[in-house]
PDB file of C-alpha atoms in Angstrom:
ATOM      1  CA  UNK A   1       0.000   0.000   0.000  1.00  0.00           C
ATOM      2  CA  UNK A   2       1.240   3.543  -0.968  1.00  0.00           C
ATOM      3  CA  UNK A   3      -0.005   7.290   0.737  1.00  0.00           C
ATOM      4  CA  UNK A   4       1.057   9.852  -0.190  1.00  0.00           C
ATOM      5  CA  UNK A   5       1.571  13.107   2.347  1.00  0.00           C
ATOM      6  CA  UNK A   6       2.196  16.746   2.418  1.00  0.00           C
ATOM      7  CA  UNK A   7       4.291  17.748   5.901  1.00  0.00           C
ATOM      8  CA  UNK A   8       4.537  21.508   7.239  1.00  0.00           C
ATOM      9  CA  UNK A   9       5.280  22.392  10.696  1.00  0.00           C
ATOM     10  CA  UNK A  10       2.603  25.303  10.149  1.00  0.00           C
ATOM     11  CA  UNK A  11       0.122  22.503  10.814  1.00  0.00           C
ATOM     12  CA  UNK A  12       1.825  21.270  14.160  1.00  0.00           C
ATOM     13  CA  UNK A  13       1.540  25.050  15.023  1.00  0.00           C
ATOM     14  CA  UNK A  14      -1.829  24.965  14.085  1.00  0.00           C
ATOM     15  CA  UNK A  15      -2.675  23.586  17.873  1.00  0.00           C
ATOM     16  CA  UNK A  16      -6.423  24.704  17.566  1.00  0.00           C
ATOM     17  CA  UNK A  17      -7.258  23.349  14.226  1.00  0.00           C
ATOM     18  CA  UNK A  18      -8.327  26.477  12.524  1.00  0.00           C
ATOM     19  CA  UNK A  19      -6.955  25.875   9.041  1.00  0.00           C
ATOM     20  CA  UNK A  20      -6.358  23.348   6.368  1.00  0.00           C
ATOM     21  CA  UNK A  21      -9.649  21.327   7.350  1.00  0.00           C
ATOM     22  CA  UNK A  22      -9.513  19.540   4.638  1.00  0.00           C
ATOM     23  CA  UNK A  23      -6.477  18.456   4.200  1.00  0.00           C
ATOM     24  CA  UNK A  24      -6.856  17.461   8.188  1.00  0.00           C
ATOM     25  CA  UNK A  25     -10.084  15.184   6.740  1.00  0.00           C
ATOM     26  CA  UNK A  26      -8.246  13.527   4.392  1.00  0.00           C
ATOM     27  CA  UNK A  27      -5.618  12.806   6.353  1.00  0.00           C
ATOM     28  CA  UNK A  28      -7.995  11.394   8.768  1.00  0.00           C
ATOM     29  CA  UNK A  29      -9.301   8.849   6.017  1.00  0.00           C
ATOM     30  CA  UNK A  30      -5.680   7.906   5.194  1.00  0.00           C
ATOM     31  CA  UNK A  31      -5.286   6.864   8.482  1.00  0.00           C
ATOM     32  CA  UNK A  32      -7.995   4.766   8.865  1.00  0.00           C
ATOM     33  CA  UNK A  33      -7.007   3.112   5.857  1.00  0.00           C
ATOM     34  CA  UNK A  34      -3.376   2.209   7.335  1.00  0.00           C
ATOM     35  CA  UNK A  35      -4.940   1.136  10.394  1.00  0.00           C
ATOM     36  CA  UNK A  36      -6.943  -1.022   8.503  1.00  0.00           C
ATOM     37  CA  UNK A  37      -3.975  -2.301   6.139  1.00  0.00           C
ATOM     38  CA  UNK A  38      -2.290  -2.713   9.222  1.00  0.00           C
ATOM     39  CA  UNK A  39       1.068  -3.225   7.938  1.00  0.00           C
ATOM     40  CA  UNK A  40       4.486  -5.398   8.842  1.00  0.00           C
ATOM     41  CA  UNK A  41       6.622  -2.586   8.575  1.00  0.00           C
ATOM     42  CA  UNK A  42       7.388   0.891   6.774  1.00  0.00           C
ATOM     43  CA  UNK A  43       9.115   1.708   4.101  1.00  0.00           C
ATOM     44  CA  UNK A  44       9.520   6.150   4.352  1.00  0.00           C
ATOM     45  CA  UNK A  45      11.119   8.045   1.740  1.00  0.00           C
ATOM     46  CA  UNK A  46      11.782  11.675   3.034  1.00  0.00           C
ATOM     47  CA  UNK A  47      13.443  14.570   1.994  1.00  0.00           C
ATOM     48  CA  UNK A  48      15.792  16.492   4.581  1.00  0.00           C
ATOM     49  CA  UNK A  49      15.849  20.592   5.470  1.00  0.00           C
ATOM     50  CA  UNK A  50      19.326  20.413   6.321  1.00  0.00           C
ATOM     51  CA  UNK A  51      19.440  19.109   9.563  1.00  0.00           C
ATOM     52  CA  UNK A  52      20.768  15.707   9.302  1.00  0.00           C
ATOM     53  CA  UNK A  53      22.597  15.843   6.473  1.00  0.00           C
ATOM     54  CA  UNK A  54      24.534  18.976   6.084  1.00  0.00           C
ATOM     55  CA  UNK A  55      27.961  18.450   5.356  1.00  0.00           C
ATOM     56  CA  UNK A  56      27.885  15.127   3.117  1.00  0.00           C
ATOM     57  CA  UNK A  57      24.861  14.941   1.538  1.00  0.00           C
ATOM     58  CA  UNK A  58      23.865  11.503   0.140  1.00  0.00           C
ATOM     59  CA  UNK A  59      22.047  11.412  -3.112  1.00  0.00           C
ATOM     60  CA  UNK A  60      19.730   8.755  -1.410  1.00  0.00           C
ATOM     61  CA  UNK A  61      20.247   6.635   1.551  1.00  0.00           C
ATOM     62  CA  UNK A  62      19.228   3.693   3.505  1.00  0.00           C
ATOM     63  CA  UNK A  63      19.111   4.190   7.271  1.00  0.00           C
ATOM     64  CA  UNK A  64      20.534   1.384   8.922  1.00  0.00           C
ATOM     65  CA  UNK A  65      19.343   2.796  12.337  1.00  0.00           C
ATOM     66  CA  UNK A  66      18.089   6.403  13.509  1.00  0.00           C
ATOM     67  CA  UNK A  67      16.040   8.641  15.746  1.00  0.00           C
ATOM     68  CA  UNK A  68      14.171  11.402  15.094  1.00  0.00           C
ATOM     69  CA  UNK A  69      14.903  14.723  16.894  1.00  0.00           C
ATOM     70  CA  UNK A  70      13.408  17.083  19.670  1.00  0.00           C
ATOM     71  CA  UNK A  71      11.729  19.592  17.107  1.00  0.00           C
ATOM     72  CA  UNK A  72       8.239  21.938  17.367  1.00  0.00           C
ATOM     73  CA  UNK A  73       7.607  20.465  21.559  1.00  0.00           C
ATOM     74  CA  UNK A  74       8.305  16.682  20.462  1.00  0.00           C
ATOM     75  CA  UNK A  75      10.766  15.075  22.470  1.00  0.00           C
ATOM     76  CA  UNK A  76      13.573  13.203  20.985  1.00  0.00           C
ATOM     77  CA  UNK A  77      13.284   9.417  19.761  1.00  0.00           C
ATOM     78  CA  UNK A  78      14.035   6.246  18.174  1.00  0.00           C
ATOM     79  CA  UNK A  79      12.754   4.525  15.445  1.00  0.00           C
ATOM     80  CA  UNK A  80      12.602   0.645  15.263  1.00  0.00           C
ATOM     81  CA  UNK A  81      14.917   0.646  12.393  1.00  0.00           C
ATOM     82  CA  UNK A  82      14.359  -3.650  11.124  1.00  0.00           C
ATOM     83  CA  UNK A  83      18.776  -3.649  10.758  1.00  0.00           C
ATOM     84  CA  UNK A  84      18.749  -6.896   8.578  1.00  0.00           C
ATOM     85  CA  UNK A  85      16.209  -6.011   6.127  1.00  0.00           C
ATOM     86  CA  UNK A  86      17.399  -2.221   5.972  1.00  0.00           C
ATOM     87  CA  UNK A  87      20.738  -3.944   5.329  1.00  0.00           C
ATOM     88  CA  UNK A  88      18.823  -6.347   2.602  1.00  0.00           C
ATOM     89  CA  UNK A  89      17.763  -3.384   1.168  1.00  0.00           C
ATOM     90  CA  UNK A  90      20.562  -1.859   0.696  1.00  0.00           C
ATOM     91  CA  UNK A  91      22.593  -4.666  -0.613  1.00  0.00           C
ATOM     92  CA  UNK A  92      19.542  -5.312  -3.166  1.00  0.00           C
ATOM     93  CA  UNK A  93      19.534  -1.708  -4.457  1.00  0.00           C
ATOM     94  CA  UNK A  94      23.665  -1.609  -4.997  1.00  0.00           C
ATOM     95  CA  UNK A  95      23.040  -4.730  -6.783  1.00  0.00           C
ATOM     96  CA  UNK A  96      20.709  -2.961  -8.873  1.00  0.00           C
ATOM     97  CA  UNK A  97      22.591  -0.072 -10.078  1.00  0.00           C
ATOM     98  CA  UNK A  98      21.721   2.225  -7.160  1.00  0.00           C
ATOM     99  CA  UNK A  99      24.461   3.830  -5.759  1.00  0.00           C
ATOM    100  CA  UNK A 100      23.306   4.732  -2.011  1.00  0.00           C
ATOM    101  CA  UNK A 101      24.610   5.540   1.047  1.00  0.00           C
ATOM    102  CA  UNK A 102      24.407   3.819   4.224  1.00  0.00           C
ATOM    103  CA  UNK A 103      23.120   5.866   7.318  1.00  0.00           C
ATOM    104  CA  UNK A 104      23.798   4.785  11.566  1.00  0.00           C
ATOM    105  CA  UNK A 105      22.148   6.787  14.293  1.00  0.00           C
ATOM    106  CA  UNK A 106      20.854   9.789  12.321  1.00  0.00           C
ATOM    107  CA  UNK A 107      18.707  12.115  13.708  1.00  0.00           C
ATOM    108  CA  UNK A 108      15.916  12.789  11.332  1.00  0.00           C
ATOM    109  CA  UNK A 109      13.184  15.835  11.677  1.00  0.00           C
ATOM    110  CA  UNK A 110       9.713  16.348  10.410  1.00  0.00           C
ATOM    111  CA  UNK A 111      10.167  14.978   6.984  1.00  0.00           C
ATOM    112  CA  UNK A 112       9.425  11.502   8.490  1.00  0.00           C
ATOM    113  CA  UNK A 113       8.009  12.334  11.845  1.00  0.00           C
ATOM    114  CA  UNK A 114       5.046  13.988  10.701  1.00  0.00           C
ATOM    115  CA  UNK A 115       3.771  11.129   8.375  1.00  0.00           C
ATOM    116  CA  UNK A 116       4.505   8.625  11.051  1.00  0.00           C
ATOM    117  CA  UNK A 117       2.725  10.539  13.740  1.00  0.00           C
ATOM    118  CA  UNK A 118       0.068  11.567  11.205  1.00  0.00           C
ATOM    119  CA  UNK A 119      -0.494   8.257   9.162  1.00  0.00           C
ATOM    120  CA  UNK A 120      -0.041   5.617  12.731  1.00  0.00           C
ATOM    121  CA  UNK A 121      -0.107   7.529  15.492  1.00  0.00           C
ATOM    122  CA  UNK A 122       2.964   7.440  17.124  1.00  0.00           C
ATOM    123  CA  UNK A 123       6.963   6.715  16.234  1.00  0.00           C
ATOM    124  CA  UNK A 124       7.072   3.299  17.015  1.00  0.00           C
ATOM    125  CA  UNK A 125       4.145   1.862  16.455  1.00  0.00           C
ATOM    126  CA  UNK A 126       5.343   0.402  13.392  1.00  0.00           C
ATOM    127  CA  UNK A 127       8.757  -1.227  12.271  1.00  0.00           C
ATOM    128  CA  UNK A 128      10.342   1.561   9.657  1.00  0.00           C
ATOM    129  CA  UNK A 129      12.979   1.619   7.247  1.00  0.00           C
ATOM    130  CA  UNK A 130      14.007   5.258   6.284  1.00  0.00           C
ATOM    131  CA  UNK A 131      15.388   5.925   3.296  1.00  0.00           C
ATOM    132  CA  UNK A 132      16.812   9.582   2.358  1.00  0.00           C
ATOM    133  CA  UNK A 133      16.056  11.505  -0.701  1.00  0.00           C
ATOM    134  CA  UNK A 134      18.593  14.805  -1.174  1.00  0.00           C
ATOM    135  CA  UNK A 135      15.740  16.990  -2.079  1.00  0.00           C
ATOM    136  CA  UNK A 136      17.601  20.507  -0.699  1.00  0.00           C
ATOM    137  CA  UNK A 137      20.880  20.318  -1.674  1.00  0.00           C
ATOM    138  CA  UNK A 138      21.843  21.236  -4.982  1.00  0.00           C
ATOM    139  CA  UNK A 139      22.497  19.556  -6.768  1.00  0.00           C
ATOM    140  CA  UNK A 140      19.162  17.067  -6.733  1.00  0.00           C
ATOM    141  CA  UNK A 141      18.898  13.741  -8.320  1.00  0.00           C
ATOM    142  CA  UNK A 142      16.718  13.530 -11.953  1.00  0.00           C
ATOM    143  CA  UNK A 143      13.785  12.230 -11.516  1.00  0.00           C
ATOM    144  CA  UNK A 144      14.366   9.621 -13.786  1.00  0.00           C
ATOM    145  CA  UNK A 145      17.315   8.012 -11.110  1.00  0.00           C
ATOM    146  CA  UNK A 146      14.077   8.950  -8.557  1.00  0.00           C
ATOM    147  CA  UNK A 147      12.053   6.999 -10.304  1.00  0.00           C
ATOM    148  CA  UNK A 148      14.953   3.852 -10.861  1.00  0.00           C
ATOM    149  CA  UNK A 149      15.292   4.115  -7.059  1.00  0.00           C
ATOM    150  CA  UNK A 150      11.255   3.297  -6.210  1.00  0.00           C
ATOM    151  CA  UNK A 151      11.375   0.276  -9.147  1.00  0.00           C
ATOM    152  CA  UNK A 152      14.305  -0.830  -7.293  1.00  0.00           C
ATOM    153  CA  UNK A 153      12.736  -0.758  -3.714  1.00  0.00           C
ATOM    154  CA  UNK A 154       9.589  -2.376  -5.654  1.00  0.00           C
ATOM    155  CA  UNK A 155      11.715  -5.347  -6.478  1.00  0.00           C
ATOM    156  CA  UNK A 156      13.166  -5.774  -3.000  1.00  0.00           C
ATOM    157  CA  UNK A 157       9.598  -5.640  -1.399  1.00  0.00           C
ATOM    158  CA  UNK A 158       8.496  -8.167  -4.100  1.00  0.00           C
ATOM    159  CA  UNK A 159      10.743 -10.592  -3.223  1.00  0.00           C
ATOM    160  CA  UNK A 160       9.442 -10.165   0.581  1.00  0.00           C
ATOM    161  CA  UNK A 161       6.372 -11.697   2.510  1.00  0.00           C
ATOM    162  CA  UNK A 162       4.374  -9.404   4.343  1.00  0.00           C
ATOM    163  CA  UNK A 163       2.014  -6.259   4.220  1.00  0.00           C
ATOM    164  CA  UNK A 164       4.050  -2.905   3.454  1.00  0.00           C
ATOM    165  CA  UNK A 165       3.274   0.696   3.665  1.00  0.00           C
ATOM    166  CA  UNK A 166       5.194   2.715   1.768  1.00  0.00           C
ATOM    167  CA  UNK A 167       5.142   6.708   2.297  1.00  0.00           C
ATOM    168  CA  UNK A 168       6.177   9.443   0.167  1.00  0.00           C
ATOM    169  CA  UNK A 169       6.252  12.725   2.116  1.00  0.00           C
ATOM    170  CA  UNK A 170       6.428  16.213   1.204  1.00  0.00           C
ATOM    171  CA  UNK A 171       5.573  18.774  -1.527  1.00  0.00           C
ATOM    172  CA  UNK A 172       3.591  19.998  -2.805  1.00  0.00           C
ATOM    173  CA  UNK A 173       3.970  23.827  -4.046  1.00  0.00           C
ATOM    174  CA  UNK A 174       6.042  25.751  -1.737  1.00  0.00           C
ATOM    175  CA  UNK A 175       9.018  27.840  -0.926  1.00  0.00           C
ATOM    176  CA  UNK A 176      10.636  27.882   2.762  1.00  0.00           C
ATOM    177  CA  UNK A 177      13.017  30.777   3.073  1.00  0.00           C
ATOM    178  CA  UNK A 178      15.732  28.747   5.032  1.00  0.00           C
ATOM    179  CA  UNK A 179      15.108  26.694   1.665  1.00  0.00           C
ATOM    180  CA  UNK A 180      15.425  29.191  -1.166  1.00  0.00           C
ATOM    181  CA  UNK A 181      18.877  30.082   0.822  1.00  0.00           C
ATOM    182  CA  UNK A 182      22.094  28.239  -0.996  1.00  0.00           C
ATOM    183  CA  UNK A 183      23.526  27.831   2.356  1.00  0.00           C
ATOM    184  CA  UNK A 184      23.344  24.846   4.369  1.00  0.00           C
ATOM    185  CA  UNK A 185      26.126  26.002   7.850  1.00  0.00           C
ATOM    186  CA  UNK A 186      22.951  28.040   9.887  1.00  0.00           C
ATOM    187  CA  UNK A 187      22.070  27.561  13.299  1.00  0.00           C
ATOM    188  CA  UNK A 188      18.350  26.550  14.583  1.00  0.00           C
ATOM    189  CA  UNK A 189      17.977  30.674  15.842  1.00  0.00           C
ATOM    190  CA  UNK A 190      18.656  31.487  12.517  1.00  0.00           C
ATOM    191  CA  UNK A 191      17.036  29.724  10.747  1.00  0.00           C
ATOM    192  CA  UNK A 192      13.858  30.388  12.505  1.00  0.00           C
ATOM    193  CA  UNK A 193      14.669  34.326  11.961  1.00  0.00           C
ATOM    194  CA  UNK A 194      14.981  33.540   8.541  1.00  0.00           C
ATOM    195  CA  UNK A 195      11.416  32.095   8.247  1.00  0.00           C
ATOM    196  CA  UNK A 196       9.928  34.878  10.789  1.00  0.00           C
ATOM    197  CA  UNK A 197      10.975  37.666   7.941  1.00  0.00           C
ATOM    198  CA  UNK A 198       9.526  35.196   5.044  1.00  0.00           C
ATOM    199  CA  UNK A 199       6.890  33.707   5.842  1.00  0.00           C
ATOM    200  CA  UNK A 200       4.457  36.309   4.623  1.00  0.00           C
ATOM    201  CA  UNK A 201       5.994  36.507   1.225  1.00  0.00           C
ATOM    202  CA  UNK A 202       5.965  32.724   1.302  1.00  0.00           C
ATOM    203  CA  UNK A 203       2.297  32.492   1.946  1.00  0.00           C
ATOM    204  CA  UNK A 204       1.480  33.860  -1.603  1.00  0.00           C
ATOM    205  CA  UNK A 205       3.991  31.072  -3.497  1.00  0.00           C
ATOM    206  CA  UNK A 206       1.575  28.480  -3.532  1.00  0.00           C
ATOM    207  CA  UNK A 207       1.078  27.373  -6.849  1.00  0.00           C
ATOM    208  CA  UNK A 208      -2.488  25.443  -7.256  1.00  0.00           C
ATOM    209  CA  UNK A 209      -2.319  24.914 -10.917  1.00  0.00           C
ATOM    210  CA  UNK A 210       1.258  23.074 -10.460  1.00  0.00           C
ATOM    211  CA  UNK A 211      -0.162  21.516  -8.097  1.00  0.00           C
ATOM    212  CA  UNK A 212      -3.395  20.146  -9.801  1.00  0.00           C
ATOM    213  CA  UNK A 213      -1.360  19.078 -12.925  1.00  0.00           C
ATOM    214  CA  UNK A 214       1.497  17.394 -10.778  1.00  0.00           C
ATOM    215  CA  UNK A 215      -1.769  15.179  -8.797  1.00  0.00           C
ATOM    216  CA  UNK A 216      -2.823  14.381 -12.338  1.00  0.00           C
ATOM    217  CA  UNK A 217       0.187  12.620 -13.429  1.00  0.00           C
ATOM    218  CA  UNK A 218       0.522  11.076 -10.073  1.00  0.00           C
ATOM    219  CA  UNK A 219      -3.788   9.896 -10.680  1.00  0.00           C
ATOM    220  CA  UNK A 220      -2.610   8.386 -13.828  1.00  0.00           C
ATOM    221  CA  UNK A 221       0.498   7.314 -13.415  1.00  0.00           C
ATOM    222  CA  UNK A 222       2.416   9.860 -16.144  1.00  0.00           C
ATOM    223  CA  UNK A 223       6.018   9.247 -15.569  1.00  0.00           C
ATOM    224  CA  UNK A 224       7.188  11.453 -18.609  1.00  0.00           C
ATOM    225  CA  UNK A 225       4.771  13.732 -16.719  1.00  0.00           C
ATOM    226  CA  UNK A 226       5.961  13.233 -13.754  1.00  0.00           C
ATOM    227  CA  UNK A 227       9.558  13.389 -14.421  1.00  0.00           C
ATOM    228  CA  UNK A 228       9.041  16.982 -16.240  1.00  0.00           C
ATOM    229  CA  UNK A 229       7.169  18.414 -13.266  1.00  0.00           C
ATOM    230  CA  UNK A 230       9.717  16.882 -10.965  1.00  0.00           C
ATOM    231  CA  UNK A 231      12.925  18.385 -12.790  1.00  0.00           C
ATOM    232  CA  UNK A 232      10.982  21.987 -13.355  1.00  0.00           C
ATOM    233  CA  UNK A 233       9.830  21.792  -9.163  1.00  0.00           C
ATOM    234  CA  UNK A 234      11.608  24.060  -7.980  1.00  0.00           C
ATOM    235  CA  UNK A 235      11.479  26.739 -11.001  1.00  0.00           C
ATOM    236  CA  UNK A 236       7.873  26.408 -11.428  1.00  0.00           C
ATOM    237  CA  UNK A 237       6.375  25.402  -7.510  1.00  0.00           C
ATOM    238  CA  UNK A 238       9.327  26.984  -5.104  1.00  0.00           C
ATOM    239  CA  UNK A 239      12.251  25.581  -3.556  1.00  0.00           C
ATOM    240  CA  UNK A 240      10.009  23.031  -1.362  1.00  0.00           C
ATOM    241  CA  UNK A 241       8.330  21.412  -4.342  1.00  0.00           C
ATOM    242  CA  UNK A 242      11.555  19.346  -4.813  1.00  0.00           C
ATOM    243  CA  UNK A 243      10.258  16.944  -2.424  1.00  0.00           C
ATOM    244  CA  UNK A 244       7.768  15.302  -4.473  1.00  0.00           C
ATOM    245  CA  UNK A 245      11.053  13.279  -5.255  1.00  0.00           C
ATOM    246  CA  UNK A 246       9.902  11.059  -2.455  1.00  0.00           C
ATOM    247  CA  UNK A 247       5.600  10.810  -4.065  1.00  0.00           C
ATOM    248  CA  UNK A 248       8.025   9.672  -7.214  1.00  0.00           C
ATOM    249  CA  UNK A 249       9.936   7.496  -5.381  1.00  0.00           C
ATOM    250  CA  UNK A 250       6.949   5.979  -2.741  1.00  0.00           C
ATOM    251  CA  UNK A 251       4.409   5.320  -6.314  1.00  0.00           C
ATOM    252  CA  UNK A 252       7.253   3.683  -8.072  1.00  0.00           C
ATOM    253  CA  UNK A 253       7.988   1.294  -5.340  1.00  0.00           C
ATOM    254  CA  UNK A 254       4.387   0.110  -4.709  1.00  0.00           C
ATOM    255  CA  UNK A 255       4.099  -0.554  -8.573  1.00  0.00           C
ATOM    256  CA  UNK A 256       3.837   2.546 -10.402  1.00  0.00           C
ATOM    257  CA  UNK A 257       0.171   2.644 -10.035  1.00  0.00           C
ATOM    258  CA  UNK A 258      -1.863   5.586 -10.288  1.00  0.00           C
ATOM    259  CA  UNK A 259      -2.392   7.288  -6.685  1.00  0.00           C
ATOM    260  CA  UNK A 260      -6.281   8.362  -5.726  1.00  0.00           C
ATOM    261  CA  UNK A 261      -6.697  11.466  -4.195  1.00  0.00           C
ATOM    262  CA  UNK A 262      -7.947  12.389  -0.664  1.00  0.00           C
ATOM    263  CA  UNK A 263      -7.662  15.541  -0.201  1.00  0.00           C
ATOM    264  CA  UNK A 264      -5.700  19.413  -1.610  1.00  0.00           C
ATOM    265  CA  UNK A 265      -6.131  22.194  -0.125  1.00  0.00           C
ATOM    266  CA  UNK A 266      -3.634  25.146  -0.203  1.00  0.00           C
ATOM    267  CA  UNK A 267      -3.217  26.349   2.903  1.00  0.00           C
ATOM    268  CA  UNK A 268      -1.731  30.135   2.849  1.00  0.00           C
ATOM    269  CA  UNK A 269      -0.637  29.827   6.839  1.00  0.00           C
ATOM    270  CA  UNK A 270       0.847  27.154   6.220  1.00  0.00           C
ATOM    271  CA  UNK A 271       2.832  27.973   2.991  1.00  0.00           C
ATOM    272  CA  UNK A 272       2.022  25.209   1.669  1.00  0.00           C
ATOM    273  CA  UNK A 273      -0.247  23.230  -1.515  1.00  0.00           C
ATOM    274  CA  UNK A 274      -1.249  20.195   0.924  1.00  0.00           C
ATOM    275  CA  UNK A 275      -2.215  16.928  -0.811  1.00  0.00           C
ATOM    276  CA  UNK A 276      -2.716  13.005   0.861  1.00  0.00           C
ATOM    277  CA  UNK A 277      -2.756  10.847  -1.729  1.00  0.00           C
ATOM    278  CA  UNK A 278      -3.437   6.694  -1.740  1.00  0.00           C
ATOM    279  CA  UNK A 279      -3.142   3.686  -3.879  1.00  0.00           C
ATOM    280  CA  UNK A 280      -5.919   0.871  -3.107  1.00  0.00           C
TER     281      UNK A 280
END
């Protein structure tokens, strides 16, 4: 099974519920779906905003085992990283032409909290293998090698027994300021100044007709559509729009099937064109 999620921590601010309603229902309806897939374990692409991976940025990579840090009141924690098939995996996907990196004990933020809080209910309620997409540091991976990655990961989870959720989060249209920065050496205090003097100019870079024809191709399962929108993100949707690498990568691995959608709903406080998208 594949979903399909938007992240912002606008909507983690959002501690009274006042806006992106129905992105919030859709969300809700993924959820119950998951709960009633009830799956083995997690396979989570995510993107990174520069946190865990700032000096050596891998292209993509396999976490081996990792935690997820303190970030917007959430305490710190660990993942139940499965070691021997995250080490399976990664064996399976050098084997296939995939050159990846190999991750121990990172800290990961949002990018796969969020969906994992969102989609489950808590960290650990599920077994989870991360794997990293570079979708902040230039330069990004093609689509196309995006899209190899997923058919790769679509092998590997062929080959296995079990019920598997695999998550794509991020996207869709939007442009963080700490993101449309070429910089990557900031502290946390100023990076949230950076966003404080933004964030109003980001509200209006929400692009819903990018947006719309990017869910399209993922409805129908485009991939020359796909990998033009994906290679044109950041040009045409904002600097955060590169990380529908990981919808790319999530569709491709459950089978390049077309994705149905939930729920979009730009949500101006939150800077961000938020989608949930599922395969059946």
């Amino acid at each position: 099974m594949v979903v399909c999620a938007s992240h912002s921590p606008g909507m983690e601010r959002d501690v009274e519920r006042m806006y992106g309603t129905e992105f919030r229902e859709g969300l809700s309806r993924a959820r119950q779906i998951v709960e009633e897939f009830d799956p083995d374990y997690i396979v989570l692409f995510g993107g990174d905003h520069r946190r865990a991976f700032r000096h050596v940025v891998p292209t993509f990579g396999v976490a081996l085992s990792a935690g997820i840090m303190a970030e917007a009141g959430h305490e710190a924690a660990g993942l139940a990283v499965p070691q021997e098939l995250a080490r399976e995996l990664a064996e399976h996907l050098l084997e296939s032409g995939i050159d990846i990196a190999v991750c121990r004990d990172i800290e990961l933020d949002h990018a796969f909290a969020q969906p994992l809080r969102d989609l489950t209910g808590a960290l650990g309620r599920y077994p989870v293998i991360p794997v990293a997409i570079n979708c902040a540091t230039a330069p990004l991976p093609r689509a196309e090698r995006v899209l190899a990655l997923g058919d790769a990961v679509g092998r590997f989870l062929d080959s296995k027994s079990g019920r598997v959720l695999v998550i794509g989060t991020g996207g869709l249209s939007h442009s963080p300021p700490s993101l449309e920065l070429d910089t990557y050496d900031i502290s946390d205090a100023e990076r949230a100044r950076i966003i404080a003097e933004g964030s109003e100019a980001a509200r209006k870079k929400i692009k819903p007709a990018w947006d719309a024809a990017f869910l399209e191709a993922v409805r129908t399962a485009d991939r020359e559509a796909l990998v033009a929108l994906t290679d044109d993100a950041h040009s045409n949707a904002g600097a955060g729009a590169n990380e529908v690498r990981t919808w790319l990568a999530a569709s491709a691995a459950g089978g390049g099937v077309g994705l149905e959608l939930l729920a979009y709903q730009p949500v101006e406080e939150w800077i961000t064109g938020m989608a949930v998208a599922v395969s059946r």
